[in-house]
Short mmCIF file of C-alpha atoms and ligand atoms in Angstrom, two decimals:
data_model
loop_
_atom_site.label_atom_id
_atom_site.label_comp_id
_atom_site.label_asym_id
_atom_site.label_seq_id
_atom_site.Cartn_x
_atom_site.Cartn_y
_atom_site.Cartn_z
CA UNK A 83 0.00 0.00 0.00
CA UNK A 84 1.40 3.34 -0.72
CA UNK A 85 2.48 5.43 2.53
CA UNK A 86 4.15 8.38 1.64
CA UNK A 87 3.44 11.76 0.28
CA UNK A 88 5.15 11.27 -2.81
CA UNK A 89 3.91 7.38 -3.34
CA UNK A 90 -0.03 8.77 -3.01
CA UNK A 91 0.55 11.47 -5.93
CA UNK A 92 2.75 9.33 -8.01
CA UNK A 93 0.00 6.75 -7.65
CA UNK A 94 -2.95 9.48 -8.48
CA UNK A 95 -0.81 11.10 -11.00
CA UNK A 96 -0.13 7.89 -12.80
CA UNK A 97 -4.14 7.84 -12.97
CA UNK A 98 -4.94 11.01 -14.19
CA UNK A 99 -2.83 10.38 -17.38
CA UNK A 100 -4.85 7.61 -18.09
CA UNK A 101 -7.97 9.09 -17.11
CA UNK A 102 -6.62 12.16 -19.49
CA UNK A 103 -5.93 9.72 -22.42
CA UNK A 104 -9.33 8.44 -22.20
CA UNK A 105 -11.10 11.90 -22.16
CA UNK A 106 -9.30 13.36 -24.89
CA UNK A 107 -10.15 10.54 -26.53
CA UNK A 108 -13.68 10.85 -26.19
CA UNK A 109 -13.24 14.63 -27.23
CA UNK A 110 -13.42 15.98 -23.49
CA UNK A 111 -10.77 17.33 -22.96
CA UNK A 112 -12.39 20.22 -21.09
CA UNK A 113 -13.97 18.20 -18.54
CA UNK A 114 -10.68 16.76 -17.84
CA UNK A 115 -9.34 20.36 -17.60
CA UNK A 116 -12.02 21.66 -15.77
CA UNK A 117 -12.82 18.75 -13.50
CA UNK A 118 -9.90 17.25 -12.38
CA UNK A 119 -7.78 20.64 -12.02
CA UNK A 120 -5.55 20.71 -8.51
CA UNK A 121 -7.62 17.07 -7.68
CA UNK A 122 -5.05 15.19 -5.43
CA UNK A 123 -5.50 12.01 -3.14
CA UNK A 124 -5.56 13.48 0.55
CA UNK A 125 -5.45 10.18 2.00
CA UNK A 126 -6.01 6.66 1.58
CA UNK A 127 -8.50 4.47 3.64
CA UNK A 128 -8.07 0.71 3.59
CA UNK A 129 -8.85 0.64 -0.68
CA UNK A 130 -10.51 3.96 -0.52
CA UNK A 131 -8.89 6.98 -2.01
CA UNK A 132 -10.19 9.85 -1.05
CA UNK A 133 -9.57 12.38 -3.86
CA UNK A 134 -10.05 16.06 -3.05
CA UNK A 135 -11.82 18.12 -6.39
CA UNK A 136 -12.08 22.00 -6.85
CA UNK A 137 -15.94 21.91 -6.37
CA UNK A 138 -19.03 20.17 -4.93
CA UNK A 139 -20.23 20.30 -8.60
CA UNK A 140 -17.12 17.94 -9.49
CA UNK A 141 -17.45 15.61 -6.42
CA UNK A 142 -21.30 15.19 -7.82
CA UNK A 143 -20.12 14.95 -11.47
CA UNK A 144 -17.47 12.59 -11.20
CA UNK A 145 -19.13 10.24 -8.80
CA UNK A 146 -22.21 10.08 -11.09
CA UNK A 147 -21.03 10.08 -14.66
CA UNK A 148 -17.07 9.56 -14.28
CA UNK A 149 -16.93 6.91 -11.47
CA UNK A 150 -16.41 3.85 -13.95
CA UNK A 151 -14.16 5.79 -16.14
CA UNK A 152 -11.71 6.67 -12.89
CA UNK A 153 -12.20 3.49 -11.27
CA UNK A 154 -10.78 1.54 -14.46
CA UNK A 155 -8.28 3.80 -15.53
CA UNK A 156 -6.92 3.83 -11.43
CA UNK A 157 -6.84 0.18 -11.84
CA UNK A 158 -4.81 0.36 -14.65
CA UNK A 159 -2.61 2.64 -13.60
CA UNK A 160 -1.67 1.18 -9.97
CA UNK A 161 -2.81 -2.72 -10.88
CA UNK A 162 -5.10 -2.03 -7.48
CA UNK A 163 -8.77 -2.21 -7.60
CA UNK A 164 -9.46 1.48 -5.49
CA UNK A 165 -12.35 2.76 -4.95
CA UNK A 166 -12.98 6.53 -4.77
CA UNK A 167 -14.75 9.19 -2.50
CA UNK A 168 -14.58 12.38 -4.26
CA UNK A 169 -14.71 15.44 -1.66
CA UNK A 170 -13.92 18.73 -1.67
CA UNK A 171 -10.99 21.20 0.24
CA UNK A 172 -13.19 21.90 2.65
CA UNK A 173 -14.58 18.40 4.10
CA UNK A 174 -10.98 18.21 4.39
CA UNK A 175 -10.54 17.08 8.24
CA UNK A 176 -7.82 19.09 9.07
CA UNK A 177 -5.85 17.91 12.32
CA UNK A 178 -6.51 14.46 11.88
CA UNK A 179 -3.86 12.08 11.64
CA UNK A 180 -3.42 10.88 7.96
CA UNK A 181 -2.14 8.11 8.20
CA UNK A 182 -1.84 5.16 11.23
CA UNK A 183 1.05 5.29 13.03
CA UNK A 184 1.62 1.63 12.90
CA UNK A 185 4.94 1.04 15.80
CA UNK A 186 8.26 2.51 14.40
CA UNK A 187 9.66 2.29 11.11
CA UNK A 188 12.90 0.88 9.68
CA UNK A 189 14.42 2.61 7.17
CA UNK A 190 12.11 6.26 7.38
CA UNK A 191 14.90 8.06 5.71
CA UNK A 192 15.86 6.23 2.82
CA UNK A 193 14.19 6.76 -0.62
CA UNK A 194 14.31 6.97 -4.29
CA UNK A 195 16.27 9.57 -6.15
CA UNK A 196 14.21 10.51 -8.49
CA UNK A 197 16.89 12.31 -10.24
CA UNK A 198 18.49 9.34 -11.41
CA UNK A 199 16.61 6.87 -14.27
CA UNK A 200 17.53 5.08 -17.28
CA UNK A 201 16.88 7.47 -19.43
CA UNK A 202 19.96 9.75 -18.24
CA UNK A 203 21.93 6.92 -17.98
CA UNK A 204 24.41 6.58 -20.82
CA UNK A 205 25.57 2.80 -22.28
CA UNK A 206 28.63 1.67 -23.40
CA UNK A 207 30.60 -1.44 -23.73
CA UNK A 208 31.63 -0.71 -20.32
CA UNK A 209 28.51 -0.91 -18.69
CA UNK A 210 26.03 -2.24 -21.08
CA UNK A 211 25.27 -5.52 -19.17
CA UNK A 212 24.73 -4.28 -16.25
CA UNK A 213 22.08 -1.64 -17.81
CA UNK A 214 20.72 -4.30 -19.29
CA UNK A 215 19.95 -6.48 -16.68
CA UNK A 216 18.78 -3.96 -14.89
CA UNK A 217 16.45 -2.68 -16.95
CA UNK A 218 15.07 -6.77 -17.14
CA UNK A 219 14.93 -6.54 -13.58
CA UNK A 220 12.88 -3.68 -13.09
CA UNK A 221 10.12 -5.07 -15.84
CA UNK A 222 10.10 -8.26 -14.16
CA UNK A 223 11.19 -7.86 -10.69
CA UNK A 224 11.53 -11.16 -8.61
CA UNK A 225 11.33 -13.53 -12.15
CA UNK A 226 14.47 -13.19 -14.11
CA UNK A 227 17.84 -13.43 -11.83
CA UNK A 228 17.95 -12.97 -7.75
CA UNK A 229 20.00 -11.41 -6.58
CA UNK A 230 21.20 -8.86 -9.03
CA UNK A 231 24.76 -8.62 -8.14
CA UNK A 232 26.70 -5.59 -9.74
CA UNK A 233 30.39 -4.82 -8.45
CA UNK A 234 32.49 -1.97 -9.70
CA UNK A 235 35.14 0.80 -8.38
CA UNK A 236 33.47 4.08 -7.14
CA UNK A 237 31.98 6.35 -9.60
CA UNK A 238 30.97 4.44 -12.59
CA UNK A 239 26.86 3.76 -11.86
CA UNK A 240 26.29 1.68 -9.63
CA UNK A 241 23.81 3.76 -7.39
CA UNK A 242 22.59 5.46 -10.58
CA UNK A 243 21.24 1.83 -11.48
CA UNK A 244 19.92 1.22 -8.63
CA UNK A 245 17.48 4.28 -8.05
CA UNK A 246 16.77 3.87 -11.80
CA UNK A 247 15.59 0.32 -11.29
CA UNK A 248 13.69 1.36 -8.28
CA UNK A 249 12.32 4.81 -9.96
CA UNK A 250 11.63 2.31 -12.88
CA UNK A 251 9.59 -0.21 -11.02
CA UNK A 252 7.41 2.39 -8.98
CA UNK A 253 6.62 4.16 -12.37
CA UNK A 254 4.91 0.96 -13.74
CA UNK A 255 3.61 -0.32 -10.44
CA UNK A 256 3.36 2.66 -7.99
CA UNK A 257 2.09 0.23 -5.34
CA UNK A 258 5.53 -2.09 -5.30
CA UNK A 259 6.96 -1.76 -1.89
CA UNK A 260 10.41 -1.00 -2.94
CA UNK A 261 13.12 -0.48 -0.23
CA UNK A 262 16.22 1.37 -1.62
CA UNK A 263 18.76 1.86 1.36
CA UNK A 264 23.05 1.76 1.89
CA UNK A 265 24.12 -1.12 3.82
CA UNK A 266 25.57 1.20 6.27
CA UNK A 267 22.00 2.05 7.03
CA UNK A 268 21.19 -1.93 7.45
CA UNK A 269 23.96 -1.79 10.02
CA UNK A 270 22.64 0.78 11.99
CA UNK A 271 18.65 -0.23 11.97
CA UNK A 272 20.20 -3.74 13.15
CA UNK A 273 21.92 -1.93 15.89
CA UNK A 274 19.08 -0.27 17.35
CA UNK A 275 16.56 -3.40 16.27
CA UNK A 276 18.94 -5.62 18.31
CA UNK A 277 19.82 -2.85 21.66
CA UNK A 278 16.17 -3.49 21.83
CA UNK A 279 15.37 -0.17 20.44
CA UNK A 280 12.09 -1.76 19.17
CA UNK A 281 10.81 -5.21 21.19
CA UNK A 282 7.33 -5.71 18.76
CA UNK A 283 8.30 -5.61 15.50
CA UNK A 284 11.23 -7.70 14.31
CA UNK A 285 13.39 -6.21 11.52
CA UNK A 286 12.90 -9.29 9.90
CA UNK A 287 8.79 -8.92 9.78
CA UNK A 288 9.86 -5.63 8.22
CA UNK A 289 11.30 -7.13 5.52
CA UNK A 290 8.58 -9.09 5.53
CA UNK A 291 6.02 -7.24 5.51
CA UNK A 292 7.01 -3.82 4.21
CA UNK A 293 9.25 -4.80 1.25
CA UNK A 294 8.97 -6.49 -2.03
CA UNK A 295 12.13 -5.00 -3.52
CA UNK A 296 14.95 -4.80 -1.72
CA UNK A 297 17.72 -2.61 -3.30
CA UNK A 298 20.77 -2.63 -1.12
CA UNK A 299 23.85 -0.38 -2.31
CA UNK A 300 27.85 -1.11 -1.43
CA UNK A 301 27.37 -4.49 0.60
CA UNK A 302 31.31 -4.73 1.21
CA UNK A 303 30.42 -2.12 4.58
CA UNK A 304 29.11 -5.23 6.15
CA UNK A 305 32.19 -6.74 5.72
CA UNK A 306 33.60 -8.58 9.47
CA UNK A 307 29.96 -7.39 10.80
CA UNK A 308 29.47 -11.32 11.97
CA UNK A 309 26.27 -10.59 13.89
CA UNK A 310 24.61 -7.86 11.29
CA UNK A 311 25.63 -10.06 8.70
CA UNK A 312 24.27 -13.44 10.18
CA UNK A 313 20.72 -11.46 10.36
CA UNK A 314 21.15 -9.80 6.58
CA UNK A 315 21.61 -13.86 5.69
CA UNK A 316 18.20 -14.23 7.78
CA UNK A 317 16.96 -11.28 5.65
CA UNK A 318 18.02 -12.49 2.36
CA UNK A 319 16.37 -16.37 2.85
CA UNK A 320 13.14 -14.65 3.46
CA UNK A 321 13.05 -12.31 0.31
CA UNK A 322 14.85 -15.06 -1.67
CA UNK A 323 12.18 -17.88 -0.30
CA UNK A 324 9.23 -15.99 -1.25
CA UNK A 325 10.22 -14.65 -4.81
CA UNK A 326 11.34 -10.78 -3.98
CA UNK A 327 13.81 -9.10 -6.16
CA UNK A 328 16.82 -8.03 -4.35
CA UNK A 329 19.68 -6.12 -6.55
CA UNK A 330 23.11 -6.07 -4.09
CA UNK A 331 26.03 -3.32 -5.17
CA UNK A 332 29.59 -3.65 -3.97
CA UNK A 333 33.16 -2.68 -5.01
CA UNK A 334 34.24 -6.45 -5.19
CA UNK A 335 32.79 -9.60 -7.28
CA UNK A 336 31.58 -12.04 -4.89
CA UNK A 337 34.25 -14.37 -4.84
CA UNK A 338 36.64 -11.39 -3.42
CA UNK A 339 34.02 -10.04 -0.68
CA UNK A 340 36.72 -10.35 2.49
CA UNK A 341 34.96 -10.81 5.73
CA UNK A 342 31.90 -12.49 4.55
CA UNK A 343 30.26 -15.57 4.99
CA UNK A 344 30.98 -18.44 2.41
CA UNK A 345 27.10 -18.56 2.32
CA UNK A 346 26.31 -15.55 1.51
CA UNK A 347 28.94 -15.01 -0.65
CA UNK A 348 27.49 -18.41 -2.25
CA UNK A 349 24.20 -16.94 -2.56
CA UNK A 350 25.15 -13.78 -3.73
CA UNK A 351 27.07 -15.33 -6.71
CA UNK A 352 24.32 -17.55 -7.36
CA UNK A 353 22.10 -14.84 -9.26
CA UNK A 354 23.54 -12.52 -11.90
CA UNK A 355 27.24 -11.41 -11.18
CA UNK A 356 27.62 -8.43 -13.55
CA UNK A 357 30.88 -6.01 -13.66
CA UNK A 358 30.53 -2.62 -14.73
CA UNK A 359 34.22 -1.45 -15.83
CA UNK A 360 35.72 2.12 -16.56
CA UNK A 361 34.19 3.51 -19.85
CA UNK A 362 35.72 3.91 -23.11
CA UNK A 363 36.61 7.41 -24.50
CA UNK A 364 33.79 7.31 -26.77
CA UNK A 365 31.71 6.49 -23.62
CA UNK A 366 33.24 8.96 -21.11
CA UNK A 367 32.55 11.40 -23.97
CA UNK A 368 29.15 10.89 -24.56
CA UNK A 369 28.43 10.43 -20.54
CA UNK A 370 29.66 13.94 -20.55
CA UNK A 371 27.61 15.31 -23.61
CA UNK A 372 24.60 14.55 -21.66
CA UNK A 373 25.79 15.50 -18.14
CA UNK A 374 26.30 18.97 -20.32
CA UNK A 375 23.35 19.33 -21.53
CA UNK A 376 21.75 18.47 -18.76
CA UNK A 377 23.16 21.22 -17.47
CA UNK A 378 21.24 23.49 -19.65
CA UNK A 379 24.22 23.90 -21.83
CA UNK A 380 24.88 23.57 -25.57
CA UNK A 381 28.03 21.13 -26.28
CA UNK A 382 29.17 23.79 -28.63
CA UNK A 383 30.04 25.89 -25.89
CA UNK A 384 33.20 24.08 -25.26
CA UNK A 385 35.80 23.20 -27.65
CA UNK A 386 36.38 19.86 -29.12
CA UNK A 387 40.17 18.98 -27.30
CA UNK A 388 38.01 20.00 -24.12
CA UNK A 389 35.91 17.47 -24.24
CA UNK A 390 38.21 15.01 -25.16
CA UNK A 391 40.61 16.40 -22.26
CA UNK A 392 37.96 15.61 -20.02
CA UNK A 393 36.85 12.25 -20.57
CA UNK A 394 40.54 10.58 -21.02
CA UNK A 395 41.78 12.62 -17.97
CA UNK A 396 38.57 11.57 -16.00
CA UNK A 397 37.05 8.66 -17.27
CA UNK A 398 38.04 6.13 -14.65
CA UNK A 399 35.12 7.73 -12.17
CA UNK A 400 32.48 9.38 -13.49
CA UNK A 401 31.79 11.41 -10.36
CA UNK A 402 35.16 13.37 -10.70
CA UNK A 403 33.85 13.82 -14.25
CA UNK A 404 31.36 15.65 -12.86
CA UNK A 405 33.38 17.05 -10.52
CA UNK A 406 35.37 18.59 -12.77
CA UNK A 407 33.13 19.44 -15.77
CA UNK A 408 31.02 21.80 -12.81
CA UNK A 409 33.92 23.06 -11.31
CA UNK A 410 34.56 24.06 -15.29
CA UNK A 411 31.43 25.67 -15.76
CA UNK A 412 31.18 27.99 -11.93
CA UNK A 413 34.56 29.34 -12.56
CA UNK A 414 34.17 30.03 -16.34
CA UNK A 415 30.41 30.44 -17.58
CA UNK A 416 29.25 31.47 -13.83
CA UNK A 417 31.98 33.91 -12.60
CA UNK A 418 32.99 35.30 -15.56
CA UNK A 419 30.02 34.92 -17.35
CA UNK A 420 32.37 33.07 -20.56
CA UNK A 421 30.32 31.85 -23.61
CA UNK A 422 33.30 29.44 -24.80
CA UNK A 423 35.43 27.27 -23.43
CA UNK A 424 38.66 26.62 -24.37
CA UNK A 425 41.75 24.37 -23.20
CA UNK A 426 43.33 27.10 -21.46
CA UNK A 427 40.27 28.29 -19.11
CA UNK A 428 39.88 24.57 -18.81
CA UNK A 429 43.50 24.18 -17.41
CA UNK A 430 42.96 27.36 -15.65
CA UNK A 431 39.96 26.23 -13.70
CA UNK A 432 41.26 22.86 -13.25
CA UNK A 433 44.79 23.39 -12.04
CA UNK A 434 44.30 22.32 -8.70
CA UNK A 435 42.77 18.89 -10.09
CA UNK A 436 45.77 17.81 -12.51
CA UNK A 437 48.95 18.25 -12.56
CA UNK A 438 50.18 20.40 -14.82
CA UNK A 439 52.61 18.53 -17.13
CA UNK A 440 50.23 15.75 -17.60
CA UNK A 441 47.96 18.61 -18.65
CA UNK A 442 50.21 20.41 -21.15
CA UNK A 443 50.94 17.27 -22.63
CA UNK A 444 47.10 16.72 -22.74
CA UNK A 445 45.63 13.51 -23.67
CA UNK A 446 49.22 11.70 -22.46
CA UNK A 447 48.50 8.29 -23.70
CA UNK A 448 46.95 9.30 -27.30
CA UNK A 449 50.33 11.64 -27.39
CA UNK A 450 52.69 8.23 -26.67
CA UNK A 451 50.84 6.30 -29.28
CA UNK A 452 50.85 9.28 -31.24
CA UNK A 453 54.84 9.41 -30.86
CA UNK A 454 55.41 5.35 -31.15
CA UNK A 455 53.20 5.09 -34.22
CA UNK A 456 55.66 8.11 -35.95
CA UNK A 457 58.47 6.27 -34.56
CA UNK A 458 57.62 3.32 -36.66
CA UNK A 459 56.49 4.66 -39.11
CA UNK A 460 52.26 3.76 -38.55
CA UNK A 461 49.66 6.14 -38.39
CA UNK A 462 48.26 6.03 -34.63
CA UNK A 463 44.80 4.47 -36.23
CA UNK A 464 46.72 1.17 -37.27
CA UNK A 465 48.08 0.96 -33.56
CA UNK A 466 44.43 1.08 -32.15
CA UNK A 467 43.01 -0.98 -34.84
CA UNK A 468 42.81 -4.50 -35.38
CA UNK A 469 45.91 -5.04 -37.65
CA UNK A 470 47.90 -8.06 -35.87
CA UNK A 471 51.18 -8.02 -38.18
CA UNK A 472 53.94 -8.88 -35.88
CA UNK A 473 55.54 -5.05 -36.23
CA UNK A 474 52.34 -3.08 -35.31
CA UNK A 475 51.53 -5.86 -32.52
CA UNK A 476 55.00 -4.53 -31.66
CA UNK A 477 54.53 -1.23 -31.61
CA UNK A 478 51.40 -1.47 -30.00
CA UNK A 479 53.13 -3.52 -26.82
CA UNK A 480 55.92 -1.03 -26.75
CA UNK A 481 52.60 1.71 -26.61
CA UNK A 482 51.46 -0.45 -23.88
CA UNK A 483 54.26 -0.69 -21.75
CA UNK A 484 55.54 3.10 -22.29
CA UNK A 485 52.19 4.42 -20.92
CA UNK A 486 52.61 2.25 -18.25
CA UNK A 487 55.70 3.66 -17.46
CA UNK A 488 55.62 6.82 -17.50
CA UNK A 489 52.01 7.44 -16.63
CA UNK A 490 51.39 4.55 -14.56
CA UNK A 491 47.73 4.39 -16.21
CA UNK A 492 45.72 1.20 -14.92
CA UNK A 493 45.83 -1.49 -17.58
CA UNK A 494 42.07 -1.22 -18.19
CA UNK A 495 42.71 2.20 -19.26
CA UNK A 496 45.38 1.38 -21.28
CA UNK A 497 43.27 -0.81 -23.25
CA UNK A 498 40.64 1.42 -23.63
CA UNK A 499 43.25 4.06 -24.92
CA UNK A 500 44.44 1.38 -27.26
CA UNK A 501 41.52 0.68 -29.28
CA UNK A 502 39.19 -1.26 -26.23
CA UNK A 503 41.54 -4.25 -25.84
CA UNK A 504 40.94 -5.68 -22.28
CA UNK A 505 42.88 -6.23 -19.27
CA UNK A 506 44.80 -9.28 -19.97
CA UNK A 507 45.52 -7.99 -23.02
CA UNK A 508 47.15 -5.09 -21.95
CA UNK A 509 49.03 -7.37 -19.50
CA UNK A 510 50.20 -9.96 -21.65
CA UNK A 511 51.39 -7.24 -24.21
CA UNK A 512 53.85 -5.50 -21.17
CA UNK A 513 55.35 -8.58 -19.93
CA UNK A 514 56.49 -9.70 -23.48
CA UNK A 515 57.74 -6.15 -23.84
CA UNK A 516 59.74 -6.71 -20.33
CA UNK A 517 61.03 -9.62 -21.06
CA UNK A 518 61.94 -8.95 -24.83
CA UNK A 519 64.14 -5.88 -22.60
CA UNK A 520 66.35 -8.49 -20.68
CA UNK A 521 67.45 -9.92 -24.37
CA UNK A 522 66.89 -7.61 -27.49
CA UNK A 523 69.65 -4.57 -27.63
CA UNK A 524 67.56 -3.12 -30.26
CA UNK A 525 64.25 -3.38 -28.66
CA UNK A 526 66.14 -1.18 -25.85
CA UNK A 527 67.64 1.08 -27.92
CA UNK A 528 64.19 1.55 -29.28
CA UNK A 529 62.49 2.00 -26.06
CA UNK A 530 64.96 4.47 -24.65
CA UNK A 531 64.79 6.90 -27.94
CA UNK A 532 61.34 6.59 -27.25
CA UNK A 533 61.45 7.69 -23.37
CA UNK A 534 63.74 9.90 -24.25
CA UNK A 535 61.43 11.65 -26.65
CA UNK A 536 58.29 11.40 -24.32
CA UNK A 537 59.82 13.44 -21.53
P1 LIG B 1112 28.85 4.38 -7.81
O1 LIG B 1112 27.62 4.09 -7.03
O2 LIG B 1112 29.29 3.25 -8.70
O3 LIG B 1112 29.99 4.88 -6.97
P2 LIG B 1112 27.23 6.47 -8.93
O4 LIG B 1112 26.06 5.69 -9.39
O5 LIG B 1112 27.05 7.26 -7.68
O6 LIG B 1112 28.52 5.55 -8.83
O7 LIG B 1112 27.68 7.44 -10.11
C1 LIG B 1112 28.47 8.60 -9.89
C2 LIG B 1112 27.96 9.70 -10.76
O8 LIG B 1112 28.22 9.39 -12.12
C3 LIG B 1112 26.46 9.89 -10.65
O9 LIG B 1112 26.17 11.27 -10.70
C4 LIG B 1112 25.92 9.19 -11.87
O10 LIG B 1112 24.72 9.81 -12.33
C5 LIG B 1112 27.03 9.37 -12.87
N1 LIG B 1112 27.10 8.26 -13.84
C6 LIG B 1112 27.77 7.08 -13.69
N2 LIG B 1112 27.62 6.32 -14.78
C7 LIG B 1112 26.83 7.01 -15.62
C8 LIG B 1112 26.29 6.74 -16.92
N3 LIG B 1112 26.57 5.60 -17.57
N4 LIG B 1112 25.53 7.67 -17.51
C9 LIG B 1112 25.25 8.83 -16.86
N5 LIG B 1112 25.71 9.14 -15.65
C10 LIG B 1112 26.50 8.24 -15.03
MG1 LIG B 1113 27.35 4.26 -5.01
#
């Protein structure tokens, strides 16, 4: 049953478009207008809505010609079979109580961003699975995999997918019981649940009772929590037995959760596993594209190498990407009221976020392909292509390992640089680079020139 503020007008507003569609479509659009202007549900009694209207007229109206018409379309709407009382403001009782207090509440602070869906989120190879299960999840909650499991490093979306699936579910089905909370918040309604704070109702009827969704976000805090994570096992059996979707976030796969339980960590690999990993350029860029113009702002306002600056210098967390593109925009379009951006306000504004030779040099690991592809005599597209003839595989490993070297990028990033070639990849490429070192003169000789030029 919806309980807040914000579930009782999603649910009424969810009804009025339908009861809108169906009006129009019988060419009345002005009773809609007319009669259902500033109607809102003041409260809800057992099934009963009771929906405030701007006149006694209306409340007469709707109840004798419209009743079918609102019923069906509510039904629709919420899957719910409501009934309606229409009044008006003033049989409003004002003072009373709204809603039963029913004992205390777990979780009364925790709710769904609303800010964050699927639409704004952006896909890329990166993070495509995980969208995608995701957005399975939230048509089919409960059916398709439990638990959801997706692990990643900070910043790349992992909260984002969770409110979306949440926002997502309550959109279709505004009277899904959907419970989106940290586990540091688990941790501390288990603390007070078990210090006695609350002797009648068990967390565990909460769960019961109150949730059908349970969206849980960065699970590794529970980590060496024996007790709080015994009773989260007890938690997860009873969503798990009796088919509700739960969707679990952490920084670590499964497998690599220190401090858990072997059964949970069992159970939470026996769903979906999914990794989201650090975009692409092409991905950072477009992720920033939209954060921009989501801003209000037209991409044109910025110049091209500034985007590209920003999404190879930030793409391994999205959150400094934001970070830094609205720490770009105060200090340029907001204090000094700029219409363009270029590179040097950027490195202006941003100096006390890079360093400043890795920003002169901007866009350090195109520049060493850049320099080894010249050096060989390739153009840098054939290094991040798919050519495998021994000299550009060459060339490309020697790219690999000098970026390594002297920027100490993460190998993921490295790949990505390189054309999206993964991990391993980038790996395997370095250590036959190393070891080539200990043996080939030439290949030194090579490598030095090449440092030498890069510095
Ligand atoms: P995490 O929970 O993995 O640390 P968040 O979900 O909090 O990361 O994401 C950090 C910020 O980056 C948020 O503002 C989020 O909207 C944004 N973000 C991350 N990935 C994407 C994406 N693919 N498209 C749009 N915004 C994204
Ligand atoms: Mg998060």
């Amino acid at each position: 049953m919806p309980e807040t503020v914000s579930e009782i007008a999603r649910l009424w507003n969810a009804s009025l478009a339908r009861i809108e569609a169906k009006l129009h479509e019988n060419h009345e659009q002005r009773i809609f207008d007319s009669f259902f202007a500033h109607s809102y549900v003041e409260t809800i009694e057992g099934k009963t809505l009771l929906v405030v209207v701007n006149s006694g007229l209306a409340a007469v109206v709707l109840e004798s010609t419209y009743k079918e018409l609102i019923l069906s379309s509510i039904q629709e709407a919420t899957g719910t079979d409501f009934q309606v009382r229409f009044i008006t403001e003033d049989q409003v009782s004002h003072g009373a109580a709204p809603k039963k207090e029913e004992g205390p509440t777990f979780f009364a602070d925790d709710r769904l961003d609303p800010k964050y869906t699927f639409d704004n989120f952006v896909t890329g190879a990166s993070n495509r699975e995980a969208y995608q299960a995701s957005l399975m999840i939230a048509r089919n909650p409960g059916k398709l995999y439990n638990p959801l499991f997706i692990y990643s490093n900070s910043g790349l979306g992992k909260t984002h997918l969770l409110y979306a699936i949440g926002n997502a579910i309550k959109e279709r089905s505004p009277t899904t019981k959907v419970l989106y909370t940290p586990a540091i918040h688990f941790i501390d309604e288990y603390v007070k649940f078990a210090q006695g704070y609350n002797e009648d109702l068990s967390l565990l009827q909460f769960f019961k009772n109150e949730v059908e969704v349970l969206l849980i976000d960065d699970i590794q805090i529970l980590a060496g929590k024996k007790k709080t994570m015994d009773y989260f096992f007890q938690v997860f059996q009873t969503l798990y037995t009796s088919g509700k979707q739960i969707v679990i976030t952490s920084d670590q796969q499964p497998g690599n959760l220190d401090g858990f339980d072997e059964r949970l960590k069992t159970r939470f690999s026996q769903g979906l596993p999914i990794s989201i990993n650090p975009p692409d350029l092409a991905t950072s860029e477009a992720i920033l594209r939209a954060k921009i113009e989501a801003c209000g702002l037209e991409d044109g306002v910025f110049d091209d190498d500034v985007i590209q600056f920003l999404a190879s210098r930030f793409s391994s967390n999205i959150r400094e990407l934001e970070g830094a593109l609205n720490r770009l925009i105060f200090s340029t379009i907001q204090a000094q009221q700029s219409s363009h951006i270029t590179m040097d306000a950027t490195l202006t504004a941003l100096s006390g976020m890079i360093d400043a030779r890795e920003a002169k040099t901007k866009l350090s690991e195109e520049r060493v392909i850049a320099v080894v592809a010249d050096y060989y005599s390739f153009t840098p597209s054939q290094l991040t292509g798919k050519n495998r003839t021994a000299q550009v595989a060459m060339a490309r490993h020697i790219a690999m390992y000098l970026i390594r070297t002297l920027l100490d990028t993460p190998y993921a990033k490295i790949g990505s640089a390189l054309g999206g070639r993964d991990h391993a990849t980038v790996m395997t490429g370095i250590k036959k680079v190393e070891s080539e070192l200990k043996t080939n003169p030439s290949m030194r000789k090579a490598v030095d020139a090449l440092t030498a030029k890069l510095k």
